[in-house]
Short mmCIF file of C-alpha atoms in Angstrom, two decimals:
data_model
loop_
_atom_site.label_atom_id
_atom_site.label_comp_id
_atom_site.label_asym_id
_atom_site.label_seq_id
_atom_site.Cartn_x
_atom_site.Cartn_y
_atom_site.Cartn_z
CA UNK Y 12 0.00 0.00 0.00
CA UNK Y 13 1.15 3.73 -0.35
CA UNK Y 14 2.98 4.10 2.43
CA UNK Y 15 5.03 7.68 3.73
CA UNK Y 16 7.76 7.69 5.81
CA UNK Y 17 8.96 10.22 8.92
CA UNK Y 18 11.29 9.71 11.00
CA UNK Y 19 9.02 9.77 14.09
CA UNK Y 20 11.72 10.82 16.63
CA UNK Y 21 11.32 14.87 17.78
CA UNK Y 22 14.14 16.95 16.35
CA UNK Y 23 15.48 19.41 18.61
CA UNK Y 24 17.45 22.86 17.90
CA UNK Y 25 19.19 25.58 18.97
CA UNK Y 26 17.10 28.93 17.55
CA UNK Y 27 19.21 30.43 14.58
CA UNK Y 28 19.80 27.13 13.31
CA UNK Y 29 18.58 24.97 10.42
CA UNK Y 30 15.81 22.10 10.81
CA UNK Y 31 15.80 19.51 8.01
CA UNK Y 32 13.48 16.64 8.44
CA UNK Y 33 13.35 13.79 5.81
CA UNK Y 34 9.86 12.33 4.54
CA UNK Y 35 10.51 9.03 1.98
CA UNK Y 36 7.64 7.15 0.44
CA UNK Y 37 7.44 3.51 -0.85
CA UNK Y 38 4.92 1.71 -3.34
CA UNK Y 39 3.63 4.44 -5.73
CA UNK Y 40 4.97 7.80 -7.28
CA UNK Y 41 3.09 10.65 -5.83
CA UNK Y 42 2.71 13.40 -8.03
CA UNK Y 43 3.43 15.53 -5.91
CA UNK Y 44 4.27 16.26 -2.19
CA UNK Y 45 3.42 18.58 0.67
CA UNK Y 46 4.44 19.91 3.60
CA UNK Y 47 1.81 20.93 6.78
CA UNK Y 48 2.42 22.13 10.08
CA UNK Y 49 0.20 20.75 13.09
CA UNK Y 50 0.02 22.36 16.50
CA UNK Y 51 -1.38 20.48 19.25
CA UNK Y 52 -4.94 20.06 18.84
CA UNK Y 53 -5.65 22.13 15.79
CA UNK Y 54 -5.85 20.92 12.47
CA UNK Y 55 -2.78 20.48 9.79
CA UNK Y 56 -1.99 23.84 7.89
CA UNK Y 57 -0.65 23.54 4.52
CA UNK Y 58 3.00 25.10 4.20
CA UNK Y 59 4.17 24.33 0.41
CA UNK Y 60 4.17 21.70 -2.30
CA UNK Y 61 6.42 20.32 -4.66
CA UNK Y 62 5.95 18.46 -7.97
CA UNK Y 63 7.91 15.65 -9.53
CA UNK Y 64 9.63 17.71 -11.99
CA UNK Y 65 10.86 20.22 -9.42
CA UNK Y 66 14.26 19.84 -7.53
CA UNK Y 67 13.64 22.41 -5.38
CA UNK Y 68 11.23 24.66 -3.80
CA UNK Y 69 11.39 27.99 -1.55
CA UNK Y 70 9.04 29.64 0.63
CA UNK Y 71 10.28 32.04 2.80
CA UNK Y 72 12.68 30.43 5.46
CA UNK Y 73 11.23 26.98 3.95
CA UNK Y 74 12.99 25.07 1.34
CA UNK Y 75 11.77 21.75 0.25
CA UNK Y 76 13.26 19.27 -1.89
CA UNK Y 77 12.15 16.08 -4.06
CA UNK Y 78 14.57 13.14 -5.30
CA UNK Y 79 12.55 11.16 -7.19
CA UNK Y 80 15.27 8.45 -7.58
CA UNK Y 81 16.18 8.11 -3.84
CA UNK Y 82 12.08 8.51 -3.23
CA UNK Y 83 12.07 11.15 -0.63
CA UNK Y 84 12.00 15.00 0.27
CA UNK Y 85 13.94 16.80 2.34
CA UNK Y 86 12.10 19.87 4.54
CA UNK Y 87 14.25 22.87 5.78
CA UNK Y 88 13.46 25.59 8.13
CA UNK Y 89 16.65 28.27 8.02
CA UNK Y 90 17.28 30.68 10.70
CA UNK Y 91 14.63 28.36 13.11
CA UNK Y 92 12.75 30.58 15.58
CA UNK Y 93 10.71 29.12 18.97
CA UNK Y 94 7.50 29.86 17.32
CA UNK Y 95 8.86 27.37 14.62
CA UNK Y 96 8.14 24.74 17.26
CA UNK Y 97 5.04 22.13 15.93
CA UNK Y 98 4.83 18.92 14.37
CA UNK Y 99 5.54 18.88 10.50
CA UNK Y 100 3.59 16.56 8.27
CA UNK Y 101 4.63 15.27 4.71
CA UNK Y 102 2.01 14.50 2.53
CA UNK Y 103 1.56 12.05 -0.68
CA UNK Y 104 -0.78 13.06 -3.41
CA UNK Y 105 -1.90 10.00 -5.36
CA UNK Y 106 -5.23 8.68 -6.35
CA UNK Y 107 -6.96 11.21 -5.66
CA UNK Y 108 -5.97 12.21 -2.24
CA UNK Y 109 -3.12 13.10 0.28
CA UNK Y 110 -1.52 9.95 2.60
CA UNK Y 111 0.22 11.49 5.65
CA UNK Y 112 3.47 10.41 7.14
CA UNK Y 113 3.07 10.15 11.01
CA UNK Y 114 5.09 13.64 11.60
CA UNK Y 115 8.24 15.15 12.80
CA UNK Y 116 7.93 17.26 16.05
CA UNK Y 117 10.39 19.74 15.63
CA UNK Y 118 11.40 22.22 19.19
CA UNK Y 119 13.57 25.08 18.66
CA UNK Y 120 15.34 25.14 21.67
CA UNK Y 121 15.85 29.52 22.61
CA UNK U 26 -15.39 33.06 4.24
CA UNK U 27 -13.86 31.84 7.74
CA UNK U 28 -12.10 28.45 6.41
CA UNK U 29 -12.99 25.32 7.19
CA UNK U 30 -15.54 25.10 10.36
CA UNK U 31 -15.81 21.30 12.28
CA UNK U 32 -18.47 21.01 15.22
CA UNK U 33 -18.63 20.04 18.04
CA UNK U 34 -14.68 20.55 18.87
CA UNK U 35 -14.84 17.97 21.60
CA UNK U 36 -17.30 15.11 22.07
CA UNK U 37 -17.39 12.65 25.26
CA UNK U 38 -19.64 9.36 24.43
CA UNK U 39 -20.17 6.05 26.52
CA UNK U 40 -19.49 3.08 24.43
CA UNK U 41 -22.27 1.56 22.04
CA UNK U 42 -23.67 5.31 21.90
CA UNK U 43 -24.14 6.99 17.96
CA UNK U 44 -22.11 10.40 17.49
CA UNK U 45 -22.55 12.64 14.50
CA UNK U 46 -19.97 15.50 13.45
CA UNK U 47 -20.51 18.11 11.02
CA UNK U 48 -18.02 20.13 8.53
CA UNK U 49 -18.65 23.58 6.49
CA UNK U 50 -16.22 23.30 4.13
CA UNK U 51 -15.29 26.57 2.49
CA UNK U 52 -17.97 27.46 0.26
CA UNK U 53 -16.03 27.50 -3.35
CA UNK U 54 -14.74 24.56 -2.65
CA UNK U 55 -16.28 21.15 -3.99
CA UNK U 56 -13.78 18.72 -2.66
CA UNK U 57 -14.46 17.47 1.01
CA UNK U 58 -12.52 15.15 2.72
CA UNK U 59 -12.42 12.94 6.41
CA UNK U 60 -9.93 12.27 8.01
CA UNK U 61 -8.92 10.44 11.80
CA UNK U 62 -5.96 11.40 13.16
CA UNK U 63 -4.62 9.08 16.45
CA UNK U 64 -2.42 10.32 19.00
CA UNK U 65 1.33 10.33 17.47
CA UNK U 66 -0.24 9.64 14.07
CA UNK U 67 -0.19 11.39 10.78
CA UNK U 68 -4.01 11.87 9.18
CA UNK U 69 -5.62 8.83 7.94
CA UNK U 70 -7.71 9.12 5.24
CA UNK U 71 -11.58 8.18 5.69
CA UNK U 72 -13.52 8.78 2.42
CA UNK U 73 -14.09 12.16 0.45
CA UNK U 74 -16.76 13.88 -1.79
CA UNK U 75 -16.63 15.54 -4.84
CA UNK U 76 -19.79 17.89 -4.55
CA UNK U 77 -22.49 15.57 -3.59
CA UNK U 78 -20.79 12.34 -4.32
CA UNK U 79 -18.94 9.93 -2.15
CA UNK U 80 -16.21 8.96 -4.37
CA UNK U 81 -14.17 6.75 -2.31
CA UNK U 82 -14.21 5.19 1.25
CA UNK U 83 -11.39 3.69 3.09
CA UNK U 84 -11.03 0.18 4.23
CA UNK U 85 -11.00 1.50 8.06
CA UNK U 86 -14.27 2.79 7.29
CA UNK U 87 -16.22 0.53 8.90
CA UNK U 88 -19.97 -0.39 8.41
CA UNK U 89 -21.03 1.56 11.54
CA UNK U 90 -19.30 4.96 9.40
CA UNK U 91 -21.01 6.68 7.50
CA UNK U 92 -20.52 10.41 5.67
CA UNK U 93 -22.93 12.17 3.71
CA UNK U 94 -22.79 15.71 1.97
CA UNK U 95 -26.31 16.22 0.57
CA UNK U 96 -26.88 19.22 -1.87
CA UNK U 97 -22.44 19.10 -2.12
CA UNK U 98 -22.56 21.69 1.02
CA UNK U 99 -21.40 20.88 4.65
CA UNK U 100 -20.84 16.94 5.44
CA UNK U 101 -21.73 14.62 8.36
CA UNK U 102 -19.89 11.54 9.69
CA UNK U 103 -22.06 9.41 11.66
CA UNK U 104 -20.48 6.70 13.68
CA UNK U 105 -23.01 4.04 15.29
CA UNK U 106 -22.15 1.78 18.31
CA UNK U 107 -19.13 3.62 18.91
CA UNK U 108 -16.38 1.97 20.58
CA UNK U 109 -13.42 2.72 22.52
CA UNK U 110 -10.95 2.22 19.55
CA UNK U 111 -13.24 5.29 17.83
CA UNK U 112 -11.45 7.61 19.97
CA UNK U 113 -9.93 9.67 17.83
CA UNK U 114 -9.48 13.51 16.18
CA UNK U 115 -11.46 13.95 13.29
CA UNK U 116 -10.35 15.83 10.64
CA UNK U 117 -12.58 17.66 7.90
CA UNK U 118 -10.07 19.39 4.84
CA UNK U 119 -11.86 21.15 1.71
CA UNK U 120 -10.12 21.63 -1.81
CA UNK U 121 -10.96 23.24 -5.03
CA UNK U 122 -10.58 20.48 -7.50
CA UNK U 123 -9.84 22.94 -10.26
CA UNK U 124 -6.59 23.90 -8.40
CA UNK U 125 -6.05 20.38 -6.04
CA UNK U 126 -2.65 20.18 -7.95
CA UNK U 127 -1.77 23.80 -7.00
CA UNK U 128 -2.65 24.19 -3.75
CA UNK U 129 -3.01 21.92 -0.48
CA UNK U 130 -5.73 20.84 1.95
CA UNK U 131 -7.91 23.33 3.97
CA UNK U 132 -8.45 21.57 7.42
CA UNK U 133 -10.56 22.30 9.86
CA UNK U 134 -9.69 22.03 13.42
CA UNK U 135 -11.54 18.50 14.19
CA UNK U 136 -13.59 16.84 15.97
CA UNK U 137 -11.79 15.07 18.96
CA UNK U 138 -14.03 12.36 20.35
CA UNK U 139 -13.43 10.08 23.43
CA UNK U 140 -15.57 7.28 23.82
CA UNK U 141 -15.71 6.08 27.47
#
């Protein structure tokens, strides 16, 4: 079945620092992926996407990128701040809908 | 247009008891989508409507779920007989289907029921 991958383990940081969490996804080719940020008890917010074709993509201090050959996307937050602090949720767009990896908690550390 | 609106926010039920949720989606937006969400868990994907039609249903959609969207406006997800393992967040995200490949999910903030 589709499956996508996070490292489950929290990631913590020092603030001024870059985050980079890893998503990889097995059995199908999405055709694209996303990125959403989830505070406790409120609902995933979308952050970016990224298609097959694209290496790379920048939002702010977010840069995502997709290797389709190694099957996975890397997520960056530059210059982290406390309020960066959340869980971070890759997404898998296939068949009509998104598949979520179970999230990276990410705590930048002031 | 406020986003995405999910009610009640919390619900407490005693086992075997039925529990409906609602979602507004955003108005423009045809796509609707359910989702249940577990404690340490990424979203799992429930079923999802384009307008008025269920177009697909998960396997862990069980026979005592069920999800309507009459007229292709706000959605319900019934659960009957709940039981403990029902406990959950769930998740309501709307989409334009014109632009799904541009832009992402709309979520609401969910429904987070605890069945006792």
């Amino acid at each position: 079945s589709q499956k996508i991958e996070q490292n489950s383990e929290a990631l913590n940081i020092q603030e001024g620092k870059t985050a980079t969490l890893t998503c990889n996804y097995t059995n199908y080719s999405p055709a694209y992926l996303q990125w959403y940020r989830q505070d406790p008890g409120r609902g995933p917010v979308f952050l970016l996407l990224i298609r097959e074709n694209e290496k790379e993509k920048r939002k702010e201090r977010l840069k995502v990128t997709f290797d389709t050959t190694l099957k996975q996307s890397l997520f960056h937050i530059t210059a982290s701040q406390p309020a960066d602090s959340a869980t971070y949720l890759c997404a898998g767009y296939g068949n009509n809908r998104l598949a979520f990896g179970k999230g990276n908690q990410v705590v930048v550390i002031p | 247009d406020t986003g995405v609106s999910q009610d009640p926010r919390h619900k407490i039920t005693k086992r075997g008891q039925n529990v409906t949720f609602r979602c507004d989606p955003i108005s423009e937006h045809n796509r609707l989508y359910w989702y249940r969400q577990t404690l340490g868990q990424g979203p799992e994907f429930l079923t999802y409507f384009q307008n008025e039609a269920q177009l697909e249903k998960s396997r862990l959609l069980s026979d005592r779920f069920s999800a309507e969207r009459p007229k292709g406006s706000f959605s319900t997800l019934e659960i009957q007989r709940t039981e403990q393992g029902d406990s959950a967040m769930y998740l309501c995200a709307s989409s334009p289907r014109e632009q799904v490949l541009n832009y992402g999910y709309t979520f609401g903030s969910g429904t987070r029921l605890t069945v006792v």
